[in-house]
PDB file of C-alpha atoms in Angstrom:
ATOM      1  CA  UNK A   1      -4.453  -2.155 -38.548  1.00  0.00           C
ATOM      2  CA  UNK A   2      -0.971  -3.305 -37.502  1.00  0.00           C
ATOM      3  CA  UNK A   3      -0.412  -2.760 -33.798  1.00  0.00           C
ATOM      4  CA  UNK A   4       2.810  -3.048 -31.810  1.00  0.00           C
ATOM      5  CA  UNK A   5       2.713  -3.217 -28.026  1.00  0.00           C
ATOM      6  CA  UNK A   6       5.869  -1.741 -26.521  1.00  0.00           C
ATOM      7  CA  UNK A   7       5.933  -3.054 -22.989  1.00  0.00           C
ATOM      8  CA  UNK A   8       3.957  -6.280 -22.715  1.00  0.00           C
ATOM      9  CA  UNK A   9       3.472  -6.450 -18.964  1.00  0.00           C
ATOM     10  CA  UNK A  10       0.256  -5.959 -17.034  1.00  0.00           C
ATOM     11  CA  UNK A  11      -1.267  -3.146 -19.087  1.00  0.00           C
ATOM     12  CA  UNK A  12       0.305  -3.643 -22.513  1.00  0.00           C
ATOM     13  CA  UNK A  13      -0.050  -7.408 -22.356  1.00  0.00           C
ATOM     14  CA  UNK A  14      -3.691  -7.144 -21.324  1.00  0.00           C
ATOM     15  CA  UNK A  15      -4.677  -4.749 -24.110  1.00  0.00           C
ATOM     16  CA  UNK A  16      -2.622  -6.611 -26.696  1.00  0.00           C
ATOM     17  CA  UNK A  17      -4.147  -9.958 -25.782  1.00  0.00           C
ATOM     18  CA  UNK A  18      -7.689  -8.568 -25.907  1.00  0.00           C
ATOM     19  CA  UNK A  19      -7.076  -6.962 -29.313  1.00  0.00           C
ATOM     20  CA  UNK A  20      -5.393 -10.069 -30.723  1.00  0.00           C
ATOM     21  CA  UNK A  21      -8.327 -12.215 -29.538  1.00  0.00           C
ATOM     22  CA  UNK A  22     -10.577  -9.825 -31.472  1.00  0.00           C
ATOM     23  CA  UNK A  23      -8.610 -10.516 -34.649  1.00  0.00           C
ATOM     24  CA  UNK A  24      -6.218  -7.553 -34.728  1.00  0.00           C
ATOM     25  CA  UNK A  25      -2.635  -7.942 -36.020  1.00  0.00           C
ATOM     26  CA  UNK A  26      -0.664  -7.462 -32.795  1.00  0.00           C
ATOM     27  CA  UNK A  27       3.076  -7.797 -32.195  1.00  0.00           C
ATOM     28  CA  UNK A  28       4.325  -7.803 -28.616  1.00  0.00           C
ATOM     29  CA  UNK A  29       7.700  -6.282 -27.756  1.00  0.00           C
ATOM     30  CA  UNK A  30       9.055  -8.024 -24.690  1.00  0.00           C
ATOM     31  CA  UNK A  31      12.266  -9.451 -23.277  1.00  0.00           C
ATOM     32  CA  UNK A  32      13.733 -12.169 -21.120  1.00  0.00           C
ATOM     33  CA  UNK A  33      11.736 -15.071 -19.778  1.00  0.00           C
ATOM     34  CA  UNK A  34       8.427 -13.360 -20.525  1.00  0.00           C
ATOM     35  CA  UNK A  35       9.323 -13.226 -24.225  1.00  0.00           C
ATOM     36  CA  UNK A  36      10.470 -16.857 -24.214  1.00  0.00           C
ATOM     37  CA  UNK A  37       7.241 -18.081 -22.593  1.00  0.00           C
ATOM     38  CA  UNK A  38       5.017 -16.063 -24.918  1.00  0.00           C
ATOM     39  CA  UNK A  39       6.794 -17.485 -27.946  1.00  0.00           C
ATOM     40  CA  UNK A  40       6.796 -21.069 -26.698  1.00  0.00           C
ATOM     41  CA  UNK A  41       3.555 -21.391 -24.721  1.00  0.00           C
ATOM     42  CA  UNK A  42       1.534 -18.265 -25.486  1.00  0.00           C
ATOM     43  CA  UNK A  43       0.061 -15.571 -23.262  1.00  0.00           C
ATOM     44  CA  UNK A  44      -2.559 -16.171 -20.565  1.00  0.00           C
ATOM     45  CA  UNK A  45      -4.893 -13.872 -18.644  1.00  0.00           C
ATOM     46  CA  UNK A  46      -6.629 -14.560 -15.346  1.00  0.00           C
ATOM     47  CA  UNK A  47      -9.443 -12.061 -14.970  1.00  0.00           C
ATOM     48  CA  UNK A  48     -12.705 -11.609 -13.069  1.00  0.00           C
ATOM     49  CA  UNK A  49     -14.155 -10.799 -16.496  1.00  0.00           C
ATOM     50  CA  UNK A  50     -13.242 -14.289 -17.661  1.00  0.00           C
ATOM     51  CA  UNK A  51      -9.928 -16.013 -18.272  1.00  0.00           C
ATOM     52  CA  UNK A  52      -8.437 -15.850 -21.748  1.00  0.00           C
ATOM     53  CA  UNK A  53      -5.399 -17.167 -23.557  1.00  0.00           C
ATOM     54  CA  UNK A  54      -3.560 -16.520 -26.787  1.00  0.00           C
ATOM     55  CA  UNK A  55      -1.793 -19.596 -28.115  1.00  0.00           C
ATOM     56  CA  UNK A  56      -0.047 -18.091 -31.125  1.00  0.00           C
ATOM     57  CA  UNK A  57       1.785 -14.950 -30.101  1.00  0.00           C
ATOM     58  CA  UNK A  58       3.874 -12.780 -32.391  1.00  0.00           C
ATOM     59  CA  UNK A  59       6.595 -11.392 -30.142  1.00  0.00           C
ATOM     60  CA  UNK A  60      10.126 -10.057 -30.386  1.00  0.00           C
ATOM     61  CA  UNK A  61      12.691  -8.115 -28.397  1.00  0.00           C
ATOM     62  CA  UNK A  62      13.782  -6.112 -31.439  1.00  0.00           C
ATOM     63  CA  UNK A  63      11.381  -3.404 -32.707  1.00  0.00           C
ATOM     64  CA  UNK A  64      13.452  -3.116 -35.907  1.00  0.00           C
ATOM     65  CA  UNK A  65      12.227  -6.602 -36.881  1.00  0.00           C
ATOM     66  CA  UNK A  66       8.627  -5.409 -36.811  1.00  0.00           C
ATOM     67  CA  UNK A  67       8.856  -2.566 -39.303  1.00  0.00           C
ATOM     68  CA  UNK A  68       6.454   0.366 -39.567  1.00  0.00           C
ATOM     69  CA  UNK A  69       3.074  -0.148 -37.891  1.00  0.00           C
ATOM     70  CA  UNK A  70      -0.145   1.841 -37.726  1.00  0.00           C
ATOM     71  CA  UNK A  71      -0.289   2.128 -33.950  1.00  0.00           C
ATOM     72  CA  UNK A  72       2.273   1.711 -31.170  1.00  0.00           C
ATOM     73  CA  UNK A  73       0.771   1.152 -27.727  1.00  0.00           C
ATOM     74  CA  UNK A  74       3.496   2.445 -25.427  1.00  0.00           C
ATOM     75  CA  UNK A  75       3.054   0.871 -21.994  1.00  0.00           C
ATOM     76  CA  UNK A  76       6.539   0.531 -20.538  1.00  0.00           C
ATOM     77  CA  UNK A  77       7.376   1.450 -16.968  1.00  0.00           C
ATOM     78  CA  UNK A  78       8.421   5.078 -16.664  1.00  0.00           C
ATOM     79  CA  UNK A  79      11.979   4.221 -15.684  1.00  0.00           C
ATOM     80  CA  UNK A  80      12.376   2.508 -19.091  1.00  0.00           C
ATOM     81  CA  UNK A  81      10.734   5.373 -20.973  1.00  0.00           C
ATOM     82  CA  UNK A  82      13.777   7.054 -22.552  1.00  0.00           C
ATOM     83  CA  UNK A  83      15.348   3.827 -23.793  1.00  0.00           C
ATOM     84  CA  UNK A  84      12.051   2.408 -25.043  1.00  0.00           C
ATOM     85  CA  UNK A  85      11.128   5.649 -26.821  1.00  0.00           C
ATOM     86  CA  UNK A  86      14.364   5.519 -28.795  1.00  0.00           C
ATOM     87  CA  UNK A  87      13.805   1.819 -29.550  1.00  0.00           C
ATOM     88  CA  UNK A  88      10.396   2.290 -31.213  1.00  0.00           C
ATOM     89  CA  UNK A  89      11.726   4.653 -33.899  1.00  0.00           C
ATOM     90  CA  UNK A  90      11.988   1.885 -36.586  1.00  0.00           C
ATOM     91  CA  UNK A  91       8.268   1.149 -36.101  1.00  0.00           C
ATOM     92  CA  UNK A  92       7.163   4.763 -36.494  1.00  0.00           C
ATOM     93  CA  UNK A  93       6.384   5.934 -40.023  1.00  0.00           C
ATOM     94  CA  UNK A  94       4.876   9.266 -41.077  1.00  0.00           C
ATOM     95  CA  UNK A  95       1.320   7.987 -40.460  1.00  0.00           C
ATOM     96  CA  UNK A  96       2.008   5.998 -37.274  1.00  0.00           C
ATOM     97  CA  UNK A  97       0.295   7.050 -34.055  1.00  0.00           C
ATOM     98  CA  UNK A  98       2.040   6.381 -30.737  1.00  0.00           C
ATOM     99  CA  UNK A  99      -0.387   6.016 -27.820  1.00  0.00           C
ATOM    100  CA  UNK A 100       1.224   6.306 -24.412  1.00  0.00           C
ATOM    101  CA  UNK A 101      -0.656   4.726 -21.502  1.00  0.00           C
ATOM    102  CA  UNK A 102       2.079   5.302 -18.975  1.00  0.00           C
ATOM    103  CA  UNK A 103       1.481   6.514 -15.451  1.00  0.00           C
ATOM    104  CA  UNK A 104       2.311  10.052 -14.368  1.00  0.00           C
ATOM    105  CA  UNK A 105       2.303  13.174 -16.537  1.00  0.00           C
ATOM    106  CA  UNK A 106       5.690  12.909 -18.245  1.00  0.00           C
ATOM    107  CA  UNK A 107       5.012  10.274 -20.918  1.00  0.00           C
ATOM    108  CA  UNK A 108       4.424  12.604 -23.875  1.00  0.00           C
ATOM    109  CA  UNK A 109       7.555  14.657 -23.142  1.00  0.00           C
ATOM    110  CA  UNK A 110       9.648  11.487 -22.933  1.00  0.00           C
ATOM    111  CA  UNK A 111       8.357  10.190 -26.273  1.00  0.00           C
ATOM    112  CA  UNK A 112       8.649  13.570 -28.004  1.00  0.00           C
ATOM    113  CA  UNK A 113      12.414  13.410 -27.610  1.00  0.00           C
ATOM    114  CA  UNK A 114      12.495  10.441 -30.015  1.00  0.00           C
ATOM    115  CA  UNK A 115       9.412  10.671 -32.258  1.00  0.00           C
ATOM    116  CA  UNK A 116       7.413  13.648 -33.600  1.00  0.00           C
ATOM    117  CA  UNK A 117       5.196  15.049 -30.861  1.00  0.00           C
ATOM    118  CA  UNK A 118       2.405  15.513 -33.440  1.00  0.00           C
ATOM    119  CA  UNK A 119       2.165  11.720 -33.690  1.00  0.00           C
ATOM    120  CA  UNK A 120       1.980  11.109 -29.939  1.00  0.00           C
ATOM    121  CA  UNK A 121      -1.382  10.717 -28.202  1.00  0.00           C
ATOM    122  CA  UNK A 122      -1.748  10.341 -24.450  1.00  0.00           C
ATOM    123  CA  UNK A 123      -4.199   8.225 -22.555  1.00  0.00           C
ATOM    124  CA  UNK A 124      -5.047   7.113 -19.041  1.00  0.00           C
ATOM    125  CA  UNK A 125      -6.249   3.680 -18.040  1.00  0.00           C
ATOM    126  CA  UNK A 126      -7.762   2.516 -14.774  1.00  0.00           C
ATOM    127  CA  UNK A 127      -7.049  -1.175 -14.550  1.00  0.00           C
ATOM    128  CA  UNK A 128      -5.528  -3.404 -11.897  1.00  0.00           C
ATOM    129  CA  UNK A 129      -3.279  -5.857 -13.742  1.00  0.00           C
ATOM    130  CA  UNK A 130       0.232  -7.156 -13.239  1.00  0.00           C
ATOM    131  CA  UNK A 131       2.563  -9.807 -14.554  1.00  0.00           C
ATOM    132  CA  UNK A 132       2.070 -12.706 -12.146  1.00  0.00           C
ATOM    133  CA  UNK A 133       4.787 -14.735 -13.842  1.00  0.00           C
ATOM    134  CA  UNK A 134       6.274 -14.921 -17.353  1.00  0.00           C
ATOM    135  CA  UNK A 135       3.425 -15.470 -19.799  1.00  0.00           C
ATOM    136  CA  UNK A 136       0.673 -14.857 -17.212  1.00  0.00           C
ATOM    137  CA  UNK A 137      -1.155 -11.573 -16.615  1.00  0.00           C
ATOM    138  CA  UNK A 138      -3.425 -11.294 -13.597  1.00  0.00           C
ATOM    139  CA  UNK A 139      -6.298  -8.834 -13.346  1.00  0.00           C
ATOM    140  CA  UNK A 140      -7.609  -8.273  -9.818  1.00  0.00           C
ATOM    141  CA  UNK A 141     -10.556  -5.993 -10.590  1.00  0.00           C
ATOM    142  CA  UNK A 142     -13.094  -5.913 -13.399  1.00  0.00           C
ATOM    143  CA  UNK A 143     -12.563  -2.193 -14.041  1.00  0.00           C
ATOM    144  CA  UNK A 144     -10.984  -1.436 -17.448  1.00  0.00           C
ATOM    145  CA  UNK A 145     -11.721   2.228 -18.003  1.00  0.00           C
ATOM    146  CA  UNK A 146      -9.509   3.904 -20.637  1.00  0.00           C
ATOM    147  CA  UNK A 147      -9.647   7.499 -21.875  1.00  0.00           C
ATOM    148  CA  UNK A 148      -7.425   8.751 -24.695  1.00  0.00           C
ATOM    149  CA  UNK A 149      -7.026  11.967 -26.662  1.00  0.00           C
ATOM    150  CA  UNK A 150      -6.766  12.298 -30.422  1.00  0.00           C
ATOM    151  CA  UNK A 151     -10.442  12.404 -31.345  1.00  0.00           C
ATOM    152  CA  UNK A 152      -9.487  13.594 -34.855  1.00  0.00           C
ATOM    153  CA  UNK A 153      -6.672  11.034 -35.289  1.00  0.00           C
ATOM    154  CA  UNK A 154      -7.494   8.357 -37.887  1.00  0.00           C
ATOM    155  CA  UNK A 155      -5.526   5.646 -36.094  1.00  0.00           C
ATOM    156  CA  UNK A 156      -7.214   6.440 -32.794  1.00  0.00           C
ATOM    157  CA  UNK A 157     -10.566   6.123 -34.583  1.00  0.00           C
ATOM    158  CA  UNK A 158      -9.516   2.696 -35.857  1.00  0.00           C
ATOM    159  CA  UNK A 159      -8.263   1.778 -32.372  1.00  0.00           C
ATOM    160  CA  UNK A 160     -11.630   2.758 -30.934  1.00  0.00           C
ATOM    161  CA  UNK A 161     -13.394   0.453 -33.372  1.00  0.00           C
ATOM    162  CA  UNK A 162     -10.982  -2.384 -32.506  1.00  0.00           C
ATOM    163  CA  UNK A 163     -11.617  -1.915 -28.783  1.00  0.00           C
ATOM    164  CA  UNK A 164     -15.361  -2.000 -29.408  1.00  0.00           C
ATOM    165  CA  UNK A 165     -14.928  -5.426 -31.041  1.00  0.00           C
ATOM    166  CA  UNK A 166     -12.723  -6.703 -28.225  1.00  0.00           C
ATOM    167  CA  UNK A 167     -13.855  -7.965 -24.841  1.00  0.00           C
ATOM    168  CA  UNK A 168     -12.807  -6.310 -21.595  1.00  0.00           C
ATOM    169  CA  UNK A 169     -11.855  -2.857 -22.921  1.00  0.00           C
ATOM    170  CA  UNK A 170     -13.948   0.248 -22.225  1.00  0.00           C
ATOM    171  CA  UNK A 171     -12.613   3.179 -24.254  1.00  0.00           C
ATOM    172  CA  UNK A 172     -13.569   6.848 -24.354  1.00  0.00           C
ATOM    173  CA  UNK A 173     -11.954   9.304 -26.795  1.00  0.00           C
ATOM    174  CA  UNK A 174     -11.817  13.011 -25.916  1.00  0.00           C
ATOM    175  CA  UNK A 175     -10.482  16.195 -27.480  1.00  0.00           C
ATOM    176  CA  UNK A 176      -8.421  17.279 -24.454  1.00  0.00           C
ATOM    177  CA  UNK A 177      -6.969  14.461 -22.385  1.00  0.00           C
ATOM    178  CA  UNK A 178      -4.768  16.661 -20.177  1.00  0.00           C
ATOM    179  CA  UNK A 179      -7.315  16.990 -17.318  1.00  0.00           C
ATOM    180  CA  UNK A 180      -7.773  13.213 -17.393  1.00  0.00           C
ATOM    181  CA  UNK A 181      -4.016  12.635 -17.095  1.00  0.00           C
ATOM    182  CA  UNK A 182      -3.735  14.941 -14.107  1.00  0.00           C
ATOM    183  CA  UNK A 183      -6.724  13.371 -12.393  1.00  0.00           C
ATOM    184  CA  UNK A 184      -5.187   9.934 -12.766  1.00  0.00           C
ATOM    185  CA  UNK A 185      -1.791  11.237 -11.632  1.00  0.00           C
ATOM    186  CA  UNK A 186      -3.277  12.618  -8.401  1.00  0.00           C
ATOM    187  CA  UNK A 187      -5.333   9.462  -7.815  1.00  0.00           C
ATOM    188  CA  UNK A 188      -2.613   6.959  -8.690  1.00  0.00           C
ATOM    189  CA  UNK A 189       0.179   8.722  -6.817  1.00  0.00           C
ATOM    190  CA  UNK A 190      -1.920   8.502  -3.647  1.00  0.00           C
ATOM    191  CA  UNK A 191      -2.975   4.895  -4.279  1.00  0.00           C
ATOM    192  CA  UNK A 192       0.526   3.720  -5.219  1.00  0.00           C
ATOM    193  CA  UNK A 193       2.201   5.569  -2.379  1.00  0.00           C
ATOM    194  CA  UNK A 194      -0.274   4.451   0.252  1.00  0.00           C
ATOM    195  CA  UNK A 195      -0.546   0.765  -0.640  1.00  0.00           C
ATOM    196  CA  UNK A 196       3.222   0.504  -1.148  1.00  0.00           C
ATOM    197  CA  UNK A 197       4.260   2.212   2.085  1.00  0.00           C
ATOM    198  CA  UNK A 198       1.588   0.523   4.230  1.00  0.00           C
ATOM    199  CA  UNK A 199       2.031  -2.818   2.428  1.00  0.00           C
ATOM    200  CA  UNK A 200      -1.651  -3.610   2.461  1.00  0.00           C
ATOM    201  CA  UNK A 201      -4.719  -3.780   0.282  1.00  0.00           C
ATOM    202  CA  UNK A 202      -6.780  -0.612  -0.034  1.00  0.00           C
ATOM    203  CA  UNK A 203      -9.678  -2.080   1.974  1.00  0.00           C
ATOM    204  CA  UNK A 204      -7.685  -2.536   5.186  1.00  0.00           C
ATOM    205  CA  UNK A 205      -6.050   0.860   4.754  1.00  0.00           C
ATOM    206  CA  UNK A 206      -9.261   2.869   4.488  1.00  0.00           C
ATOM    207  CA  UNK A 207     -10.845   0.808   7.289  1.00  0.00           C
ATOM    208  CA  UNK A 208      -8.064   1.971   9.609  1.00  0.00           C
ATOM    209  CA  UNK A 209      -8.636   5.589  10.799  1.00  0.00           C
ATOM    210  CA  UNK A 210      -4.985   6.621  10.553  1.00  0.00           C
ATOM    211  CA  UNK A 211      -4.460   4.751   7.297  1.00  0.00           C
ATOM    212  CA  UNK A 212      -7.464   6.503   5.780  1.00  0.00           C
ATOM    213  CA  UNK A 213      -6.187   9.898   6.939  1.00  0.00           C
ATOM    214  CA  UNK A 214      -2.841   9.226   5.304  1.00  0.00           C
ATOM    215  CA  UNK A 215      -4.533   8.309   2.019  1.00  0.00           C
ATOM    216  CA  UNK A 216      -6.608  11.477   2.200  1.00  0.00           C
ATOM    217  CA  UNK A 217      -3.489  13.527   2.897  1.00  0.00           C
ATOM    218  CA  UNK A 218      -1.753  12.026  -0.155  1.00  0.00           C
ATOM    219  CA  UNK A 219      -4.828  12.820  -2.256  1.00  0.00           C
ATOM    220  CA  UNK A 220      -5.143  16.379  -0.958  1.00  0.00           C
ATOM    221  CA  UNK A 221      -1.459  17.129  -1.536  1.00  0.00           C
ATOM    222  CA  UNK A 222      -1.823  15.921  -5.117  1.00  0.00           C
ATOM    223  CA  UNK A 223      -4.867  18.146  -5.579  1.00  0.00           C
ATOM    224  CA  UNK A 224      -2.890  21.153  -4.335  1.00  0.00           C
ATOM    225  CA  UNK A 225      -0.008  20.373  -6.716  1.00  0.00           C
ATOM    226  CA  UNK A 226      -2.380  19.963  -9.670  1.00  0.00           C
ATOM    227  CA  UNK A 227      -4.119  23.263  -8.891  1.00  0.00           C
ATOM    228  CA  UNK A 228      -0.784  25.063  -8.628  1.00  0.00           C
ATOM    229  CA  UNK A 229       0.154  23.701 -12.078  1.00  0.00           C
ATOM    230  CA  UNK A 230      -3.098  24.958 -13.561  1.00  0.00           C
ATOM    231  CA  UNK A 231      -4.974  21.662 -13.519  1.00  0.00           C
ATOM    232  CA  UNK A 232      -7.425  21.826 -10.586  1.00  0.00           C
ATOM    233  CA  UNK A 233      -9.469  18.748  -9.889  1.00  0.00           C
ATOM    234  CA  UNK A 234     -13.123  18.971 -10.988  1.00  0.00           C
ATOM    235  CA  UNK A 235     -16.082  19.402  -8.682  1.00  0.00           C
ATOM    236  CA  UNK A 236     -16.852  16.142  -6.916  1.00  0.00           C
ATOM    237  CA  UNK A 237     -13.360  14.692  -7.357  1.00  0.00           C
ATOM    238  CA  UNK A 238     -12.912  13.902  -3.644  1.00  0.00           C
ATOM    239  CA  UNK A 239     -16.041  11.743  -3.596  1.00  0.00           C
ATOM    240  CA  UNK A 240     -15.036  10.143  -6.894  1.00  0.00           C
ATOM    241  CA  UNK A 241     -11.612   9.146  -5.561  1.00  0.00           C
ATOM    242  CA  UNK A 242     -13.138   7.813  -2.347  1.00  0.00           C
ATOM    243  CA  UNK A 243     -15.685   5.783  -4.312  1.00  0.00           C
ATOM    244  CA  UNK A 244     -12.909   4.344  -6.458  1.00  0.00           C
ATOM    245  CA  UNK A 245     -11.046   3.089  -3.384  1.00  0.00           C
ATOM    246  CA  UNK A 246     -14.244   1.554  -2.028  1.00  0.00           C
ATOM    247  CA  UNK A 247     -15.432  -0.147  -5.214  1.00  0.00           C
ATOM    248  CA  UNK A 248     -12.318  -2.212  -5.970  1.00  0.00           C
ATOM    249  CA  UNK A 249     -11.780  -5.527  -4.146  1.00  0.00           C
ATOM    250  CA  UNK A 250     -10.401  -4.755  -0.668  1.00  0.00           C
ATOM    251  CA  UNK A 251      -7.196  -6.729  -1.275  1.00  0.00           C
ATOM    252  CA  UNK A 252      -6.308  -4.587  -4.303  1.00  0.00           C
ATOM    253  CA  UNK A 253      -2.859  -3.016  -4.239  1.00  0.00           C
ATOM    254  CA  UNK A 254      -1.052  -0.856  -6.767  1.00  0.00           C
ATOM    255  CA  UNK A 255       1.353  -2.254  -9.345  1.00  0.00           C
ATOM    256  CA  UNK A 256       4.123  -0.407  -7.491  1.00  0.00           C
ATOM    257  CA  UNK A 257       3.206  -2.260  -4.306  1.00  0.00           C
ATOM    258  CA  UNK A 258       3.374  -5.546  -6.226  1.00  0.00           C
ATOM    259  CA  UNK A 259       6.764  -4.561  -7.653  1.00  0.00           C
ATOM    260  CA  UNK A 260       7.996  -3.673  -4.168  1.00  0.00           C
ATOM    261  CA  UNK A 261       6.964  -7.078  -2.816  1.00  0.00           C
ATOM    262  CA  UNK A 262       8.780  -8.830  -5.675  1.00  0.00           C
ATOM    263  CA  UNK A 263      11.956  -6.818  -5.284  1.00  0.00           C
ATOM    264  CA  UNK A 264      11.549  -5.101  -8.661  1.00  0.00           C
ATOM    265  CA  UNK A 265      12.387  -1.567  -9.676  1.00  0.00           C
ATOM    266  CA  UNK A 266       9.740   1.034  -8.751  1.00  0.00           C
ATOM    267  CA  UNK A 267       8.097   3.954 -10.546  1.00  0.00           C
ATOM    268  CA  UNK A 268       8.555   5.931  -7.328  1.00  0.00           C
ATOM    269  CA  UNK A 269      10.479   8.804  -8.952  1.00  0.00           C
ATOM    270  CA  UNK A 270       7.557   9.603 -11.292  1.00  0.00           C
ATOM    271  CA  UNK A 271       4.749   9.289  -8.705  1.00  0.00           C
ATOM    272  CA  UNK A 272       5.343  10.345  -5.082  1.00  0.00           C
ATOM    273  CA  UNK A 273       8.840  11.438  -6.114  1.00  0.00           C
ATOM    274  CA  UNK A 274       7.350  13.692  -8.784  1.00  0.00           C
ATOM    275  CA  UNK A 275       4.893  15.126  -6.254  1.00  0.00           C
ATOM    276  CA  UNK A 276       7.816  15.814  -3.912  1.00  0.00           C
ATOM    277  CA  UNK A 277       9.808  17.537  -6.681  1.00  0.00           C
ATOM    278  CA  UNK A 278       6.830  19.586  -7.867  1.00  0.00           C
ATOM    279  CA  UNK A 279       6.118  20.617  -4.291  1.00  0.00           C
ATOM    280  CA  UNK A 280       9.632  21.984  -3.934  1.00  0.00           C
ATOM    281  CA  UNK A 281       9.384  23.738  -7.301  1.00  0.00           C
ATOM    282  CA  UNK A 282       5.997  25.309  -6.602  1.00  0.00           C
ATOM    283  CA  UNK A 283       6.333  25.970  -2.883  1.00  0.00           C
ATOM    284  CA  UNK A 284       3.500  23.556  -2.061  1.00  0.00           C
ATOM    285  CA  UNK A 285       4.029  21.387   1.066  1.00  0.00           C
ATOM    286  CA  UNK A 286       3.913  17.630   0.376  1.00  0.00           C
ATOM    287  CA  UNK A 287       4.839  15.971   3.701  1.00  0.00           C
ATOM    288  CA  UNK A 288       2.957  12.723   2.986  1.00  0.00           C
ATOM    289  CA  UNK A 289       4.306  12.216  -0.541  1.00  0.00           C
ATOM    290  CA  UNK A 290       7.774  13.241   0.650  1.00  0.00           C
ATOM    291  CA  UNK A 291       7.538  10.597   3.383  1.00  0.00           C
ATOM    292  CA  UNK A 292       6.592   7.941   0.804  1.00  0.00           C
ATOM    293  CA  UNK A 293       9.402   9.031  -1.502  1.00  0.00           C
ATOM    294  CA  UNK A 294      12.084   9.049   1.180  1.00  0.00           C
ATOM    295  CA  UNK A 295      10.928   5.871   2.920  1.00  0.00           C
ATOM    296  CA  UNK A 296      10.827   3.850  -0.313  1.00  0.00           C
ATOM    297  CA  UNK A 297      13.825   5.442  -2.028  1.00  0.00           C
ATOM    298  CA  UNK A 298      16.061   2.640  -0.727  1.00  0.00           C
ATOM    299  CA  UNK A 299      13.982   0.206  -2.828  1.00  0.00           C
ATOM    300  CA  UNK A 300      13.587   2.393  -5.908  1.00  0.00           C
ATOM    301  CA  UNK A 301      15.999   0.309  -7.987  1.00  0.00           C
ATOM    302  CA  UNK A 302      14.852  -3.031  -6.583  1.00  0.00           C
ATOM    303  CA  UNK A 303      15.486  -4.851  -3.332  1.00  0.00           C
ATOM    304  CA  UNK A 304      18.788  -3.663  -1.808  1.00  0.00           C
ATOM    305  CA  UNK A 305      21.504  -6.209  -1.168  1.00  0.00           C
ATOM    306  CA  UNK A 306      22.335  -7.254   2.358  1.00  0.00           C
TER     307      UNK A 306
END
């Protein structure tokens, strides 16, 4: 199976490295200094599951050079989604499957404007990884839980077998992934908004009474939005979300919080910003998510000048 990873940062780079180490034919699509380092010195991973490195990396900034592949793992930041979706077209043949692992609930719609929606499969991944520096991915927690749709898709079946051979990837394939996407959206929007606005690891936040209340308010607003859209959270979700916050290392922050600290562009518009917009559309109050969105909007496109 030929695999192309579109977006070779924390998530795409991690999965691509693990699959390449397992012997899969993986091409990374990247740009800038990250691309240069991967080509010249390889790709490294620092992980509590064990460090790993890939010395010989096939990487390019031009998807047209790659040609048609069997599977495109689409893991770009949401603000790059439209441009990246158009860019992958030369890699998508009639039998290619495009697997989006983006945050939020808009990834499939974004891709469907450039490639056939029948060839797009959505997935959700719970993993705490980020690009520490060009050529180096850092994983801060050992959790690598991934759920994808497309149970009847041949390429997803092959992908499942590849993940089973690889280290550090736990994959579940389901018939209907929509409830999974909404559960992650509610969970991640709260986690990203809270750790970014309070500029702290999740452990300190939930140990503080007011910080914990704010996290719970973000979670509950997301649950109300999801229910209003026809995707109510399952029984026991509140305890599940709380357990998730408690089981990760206390210093863990969201990738958006890491981007904020480094002065990078944020996925704010598609997380707390999306909750804010949906709240206005549906008539559901979202004061906590609206506060996150408005407070961080100044930094949405990176650190402001001056």
